[in-house]
Amino acid sequence: MNNSLDYLAYPVIVSNHRQSTTFRKKLDFGHYIFHKNRIQIVKPTVDTKPPAAHTHHTLKLSKLQGEQKRIDKIEYENKQLCQKIANAHRGPAKVDCWNEYFSKSLNRETRNRELVRITVENQGILKRLDDRKPHYDRKASELDWQARGHVCCISCLCSAYTHSLRRTPQWLESDPTHCLHRQNKSPPRQTKS
């Protein structure tokens, strides 16, 4: 085995010229001797020691912290309730259970802008209506209405009560513009005197 070609670290099929060196032979032989020595000094033993105990498995600090927070919250609520009960016993009777929730709308600003816009438009329309002059004469139409109403009232009296009335009734003398057609009233009955 003096020749470097006699020793091959790997089979010939997968070997190349760099694997057949003397240095590689010395390294492999040294590893082999070391392994052989370790096998000779090893003793059969069974490990009966308990596994290593880790504190983070037994003492869970996050769980303890959460429990402490919950206890603190309960104590705070109990203290608040005790104060309310003491105030109720000490002071006059009053209602302290008002619902303090205010409705929060996401489109309140949009609705307010729309309301302001509609109000301004309505005021503009009202102003235009107030500034508008009528096309007809109010006094002339009122006089015409009174004249027609009087004629209507007389025609009603003549057609309906000609056979029973001999003179103009008192209710017609007090209000000559009164018309029976407009109020669907019958004249008051006259008593015999």
mmCIF file of N, CA and C in Angstrom, residues 119-181:
data_model
loop_
_atom_site.group_PDB
_atom_site.id
_atom_site.type_symbol
_atom_site.label_atom_id
_atom_site.label_comp_id
_atom_site.label_asym_id
_atom_site.label_seq_id
_atom_site.Cartn_x
_atom_site.Cartn_y
_atom_site.Cartn_z
ATOM 1 N N THR A 119 -83.367 74.635 3.476
ATOM 2 C CA THR A 119 -83.921 75.798 4.180
ATOM 3 C C THR A 119 -83.672 77.074 3.401
ATOM 4 N N VAL A 120 -82.455 77.206 2.858
ATOM 5 C CA VAL A 120 -82.146 78.411 2.068
ATOM 6 C C VAL A 120 -83.014 78.459 0.812
ATOM 7 N N GLU A 121 -83.185 77.319 0.156
ATOM 8 C CA GLU A 121 -84.058 77.295 -1.027
ATOM 9 C C GLU A 121 -85.492 77.660 -0.674
ATOM 10 N N ASN A 122 -86.003 77.138 0.439
ATOM 11 C CA ASN A 122 -87.381 77.451 0.853
ATOM 12 C C ASN A 122 -87.532 78.938 1.174
ATOM 13 N N GLN A 123 -86.518 79.519 1.824
ATOM 14 C CA GLN A 123 -86.597 80.951 2.124
ATOM 15 C C GLN A 123 -86.583 81.774 0.845
ATOM 16 N N GLY A 124 -85.777 81.332 -0.137
ATOM 17 C CA GLY A 124 -85.764 82.037 -1.420
ATOM 18 C C GLY A 124 -87.116 81.958 -2.122
ATOM 19 N N ILE A 125 -87.741 80.776 -2.082
ATOM 20 C CA ILE A 125 -89.075 80.617 -2.701
ATOM 21 C C ILE A 125 -90.096 81.484 -1.987
ATOM 22 N N LEU A 126 -90.043 81.518 -0.634
ATOM 23 C CA LEU A 126 -90.984 82.338 0.132
ATOM 24 C C LEU A 126 -90.803 83.816 -0.184
ATOM 25 N N LYS A 127 -89.564 84.254 -0.324
ATOM 26 C CA LYS A 127 -89.313 85.660 -0.649
ATOM 27 C C LYS A 127 -89.850 86.002 -2.031
ATOM 28 N N ARG A 128 -89.631 85.073 -2.992
ATOM 29 C CA ARG A 128 -90.164 85.328 -4.334
ATOM 30 C C ARG A 128 -91.686 85.383 -4.333
ATOM 31 N N LEU A 129 -92.324 84.530 -3.529
ATOM 32 C CA LEU A 129 -93.793 84.552 -3.459
ATOM 33 C C LEU A 129 -94.301 85.835 -2.807
ATOM 34 N N ASP A 130 -93.574 86.309 -1.766
ATOM 35 C CA ASP A 130 -94.003 87.556 -1.115
ATOM 36 C C ASP A 130 -93.817 88.763 -2.022
ATOM 37 N N ASP A 131 -92.763 88.757 -2.830
ATOM 38 C CA ASP A 131 -92.492 89.896 -3.714
ATOM 39 C C ASP A 131 -93.401 89.915 -4.941
ATOM 40 N N ARG A 132 -94.049 88.819 -5.219
ATOM 41 C CA ARG A 132 -94.885 88.729 -6.431
ATOM 42 C C ARG A 132 -96.157 89.553 -6.270
ATOM 43 N N LYS A 133 -96.486 90.336 -7.277
ATOM 44 C CA LYS A 133 -97.697 91.163 -7.276
ATOM 45 C C LYS A 133 -98.849 90.380 -7.913
ATOM 46 N N PRO A 134 -100.057 90.544 -7.394
ATOM 47 C CA PRO A 134 -101.188 89.813 -7.978
ATOM 48 C C PRO A 134 -101.554 90.367 -9.359
ATOM 49 N N HIS A 135 -102.170 89.513 -10.191
ATOM 50 C CA HIS A 135 -102.572 89.920 -11.542
ATOM 51 C C HIS A 135 -103.967 90.527 -11.575
ATOM 52 N N TYR A 136 -104.712 90.333 -10.533
ATOM 53 C CA TYR A 136 -106.086 90.853 -10.530
ATOM 54 C C TYR A 136 -106.255 91.820 -9.363
ATOM 55 N N ASP A 137 -107.323 92.621 -9.466
ATOM 56 C CA ASP A 137 -107.598 93.629 -8.448
ATOM 57 C C ASP A 137 -108.424 92.988 -7.340
ATOM 58 N N ARG A 138 -107.892 93.022 -6.127
ATOM 59 C CA ARG A 138 -108.564 92.355 -5.013
ATOM 60 C C ARG A 138 -109.866 93.068 -4.638
ATOM 61 N N LYS A 139 -109.859 94.379 -4.654
ATOM 62 C CA LYS A 139 -111.061 95.129 -4.256
ATOM 63 C C LYS A 139 -112.200 94.896 -5.242
ATOM 64 N N ALA A 140 -111.848 94.862 -6.529
ATOM 65 C CA ALA A 140 -112.898 94.648 -7.536
ATOM 66 C C ALA A 140 -113.482 93.243 -7.397
ATOM 67 N N SER A 141 -112.639 92.245 -7.153
ATOM 68 C CA SER A 141 -113.161 90.884 -7.021
ATOM 69 C C SER A 141 -113.997 90.741 -5.747
ATOM 70 N N GLU A 142 -113.629 91.468 -4.676
ATOM 71 C CA GLU A 142 -114.421 91.384 -3.439
ATOM 72 C C GLU A 142 -115.792 92.022 -3.617
ATOM 73 N N LEU A 143 -115.819 93.142 -4.307
ATOM 74 C CA LEU A 143 -117.111 93.786 -4.578
ATOM 75 C C LEU A 143 -117.984 92.903 -5.465
ATOM 76 N N ASP A 144 -117.366 92.283 -6.458
ATOM 77 C CA ASP A 144 -118.109 91.379 -7.330
ATOM 78 C C ASP A 144 -118.665 90.195 -6.542
ATOM 79 N N TRP A 145 -117.848 89.644 -5.613
ATOM 80 C CA TRP A 145 -118.306 88.511 -4.804
ATOM 81 C C TRP A 145 -119.471 88.908 -3.914
ATOM 82 N N GLN A 146 -119.392 90.105 -3.337
ATOM 83 C CA GLN A 146 -120.500 90.550 -2.484
ATOM 84 C C GLN A 146 -121.778 90.748 -3.299
ATOM 85 N N ALA A 147 -121.628 91.283 -4.492
ATOM 86 C CA ALA A 147 -122.807 91.495 -5.324
ATOM 87 C C ALA A 147 -123.419 90.160 -5.727
ATOM 88 N N ARG A 148 -122.628 89.219 -6.123
ATOM 89 C CA ARG A 148 -123.147 87.900 -6.516
ATOM 90 C C ARG A 148 -123.725 87.165 -5.320
ATOM 91 N N GLY A 149 -123.119 87.292 -4.169
ATOM 92 C CA GLY A 149 -123.633 86.639 -2.977
ATOM 93 C C GLY A 149 -125.003 87.167 -2.588
ATOM 94 N N HIS A 150 -125.175 88.449 -2.694
ATOM 95 C CA HIS A 150 -126.470 89.046 -2.364
ATOM 96 C C HIS A 150 -127.541 88.580 -3.336
ATOM 97 N N VAL A 151 -127.209 88.538 -4.631
ATOM 98 C CA VAL A 151 -128.164 88.066 -5.635
ATOM 99 C C VAL A 151 -128.504 86.608 -5.383
ATOM 100 N N CYS A 152 -127.508 85.798 -5.042
ATOM 101 C CA CYS A 152 -127.724 84.381 -4.779
ATOM 102 C C CYS A 152 -128.647 84.207 -3.575
ATOM 103 N N CYS A 153 -128.411 85.007 -2.556
ATOM 104 C CA CYS A 153 -129.220 84.883 -1.345
ATOM 105 C C CYS A 153 -130.676 85.255 -1.630
ATOM 106 N N ILE A 154 -130.871 86.295 -2.415
ATOM 107 C CA ILE A 154 -132.247 86.704 -2.735
ATOM 108 C C ILE A 154 -132.919 85.657 -3.600
ATOM 109 N N SER A 155 -132.172 85.084 -4.573
ATOM 110 C CA SER A 155 -132.784 84.073 -5.424
ATOM 111 C C SER A 155 -133.131 82.823 -4.625
ATOM 112 N N CYS A 156 -132.326 82.474 -3.628
ATOM 113 C CA CYS A 156 -132.626 81.326 -2.782
ATOM 114 C C CYS A 156 -133.905 81.566 -1.992
ATOM 115 N N LEU A 157 -134.014 82.759 -1.474
ATOM 116 C CA LEU A 157 -135.208 83.071 -0.679
ATOM 117 C C LEU A 157 -136.460 83.042 -1.534
ATOM 118 N N CYS A 158 -136.336 83.589 -2.728
ATOM 119 C CA CYS A 158 -137.517 83.659 -3.584
ATOM 120 C C CYS A 158 -137.971 82.274 -4.028
ATOM 121 N N SER A 159 -137.016 81.400 -4.366
ATOM 122 C CA SER A 159 -137.413 80.106 -4.891
ATOM 123 C C SER A 159 -137.836 79.139 -3.801
ATOM 124 N N ALA A 160 -137.184 79.188 -2.654
ATOM 125 C CA ALA A 160 -137.418 78.174 -1.625
ATOM 126 C C ALA A 160 -138.546 78.546 -0.668
ATOM 127 N N TYR A 161 -138.663 79.801 -0.361
ATOM 128 C CA TYR A 161 -139.600 80.168 0.712
ATOM 129 C C TYR A 161 -140.666 81.170 0.287
ATOM 130 N N THR A 162 -140.996 81.259 -0.958
ATOM 131 C CA THR A 162 -142.004 82.236 -1.398
ATOM 132 C C THR A 162 -143.391 81.900 -0.870
ATOM 133 N N HIS A 163 -143.671 80.638 -0.717
ATOM 134 C CA HIS A 163 -145.007 80.288 -0.282
ATOM 135 C C HIS A 163 -145.180 80.446 1.238
ATOM 136 N N SER A 164 -144.062 80.435 2.010
ATOM 137 C CA SER A 164 -144.233 80.520 3.465
ATOM 138 C C SER A 164 -143.819 81.858 4.045
ATOM 139 N N LEU A 165 -143.020 82.644 3.315
ATOM 140 C CA LEU A 165 -142.530 83.901 3.868
ATOM 141 C C LEU A 165 -143.318 85.072 3.284
ATOM 142 N N ARG A 166 -143.751 85.963 4.111
ATOM 143 C CA ARG A 166 -144.490 87.133 3.650
ATOM 144 C C ARG A 166 -143.639 88.395 3.718
ATOM 145 N N ARG A 167 -142.596 88.357 4.564
ATOM 146 C CA ARG A 167 -141.723 89.523 4.673
ATOM 147 C C ARG A 167 -140.274 89.029 4.793
ATOM 148 N N THR A 168 -139.282 89.921 4.757
ATOM 149 C CA THR A 168 -137.870 89.562 4.854
ATOM 150 C C THR A 168 -137.561 89.138 6.287
ATOM 151 N N PRO A 169 -136.933 87.982 6.502
ATOM 152 C CA PRO A 169 -136.646 87.526 7.867
ATOM 153 C C PRO A 169 -135.614 88.429 8.556
ATOM 154 N N GLN A 170 -135.582 88.306 9.880
ATOM 155 C CA GLN A 170 -134.659 89.142 10.653
ATOM 156 C C GLN A 170 -133.199 88.729 10.426
ATOM 157 N N TRP A 171 -132.934 87.460 10.240
ATOM 158 C CA TRP A 171 -131.545 87.039 10.048
ATOM 159 C C TRP A 171 -130.989 87.531 8.724
ATOM 160 N N LEU A 172 -131.878 87.792 7.706
ATOM 161 C CA LEU A 172 -131.420 88.324 6.439
ATOM 162 C C LEU A 172 -131.210 89.821 6.529
ATOM 163 N N GLU A 173 -132.035 90.522 7.337
ATOM 164 C CA GLU A 173 -131.859 91.963 7.484
ATOM 165 C C GLU A 173 -130.552 92.292 8.213
ATOM 166 N N SER A 174 -130.127 91.445 9.178
ATOM 167 C CA SER A 174 -128.894 91.727 9.915
ATOM 168 C C SER A 174 -127.647 91.445 9.067
ATOM 169 N N ASP A 175 -127.656 90.441 8.154
ATOM 170 C CA ASP A 175 -126.496 90.085 7.325
ATOM 171 C C ASP A 175 -126.969 89.891 5.894
ATOM 172 N N PRO A 176 -126.996 90.978 5.088
ATOM 173 C CA PRO A 176 -127.516 90.847 3.723
ATOM 174 C C PRO A 176 -126.612 90.035 2.799
ATOM 175 N N THR A 177 -125.310 89.846 3.145
ATOM 176 C CA THR A 177 -124.417 89.086 2.258
ATOM 177 C C THR A 177 -124.454 87.598 2.558
ATOM 178 N N HIS A 178 -125.288 87.178 3.486
ATOM 179 C CA HIS A 178 -125.343 85.767 3.856
ATOM 180 C C HIS A 178 -126.057 84.976 2.760
ATOM 181 N N CYS A 179 -125.505 83.824 2.412
ATOM 182 C CA CYS A 179 -126.081 82.993 1.358
ATOM 183 C C CYS A 179 -126.311 81.595 1.903
ATOM 184 N N LEU A 180 -127.427 81.014 1.572
ATOM 185 C CA LEU A 180 -127.757 79.679 2.058
ATOM 186 C C LEU A 180 -126.916 78.614 1.377
ATOM 187 N N HIS A 181 -126.498 78.860 0.107
ATOM 188 C CA HIS A 181 -125.719 77.866 -0.615
ATOM 189 C C HIS A 181 -124.321 77.699 -0.019
#
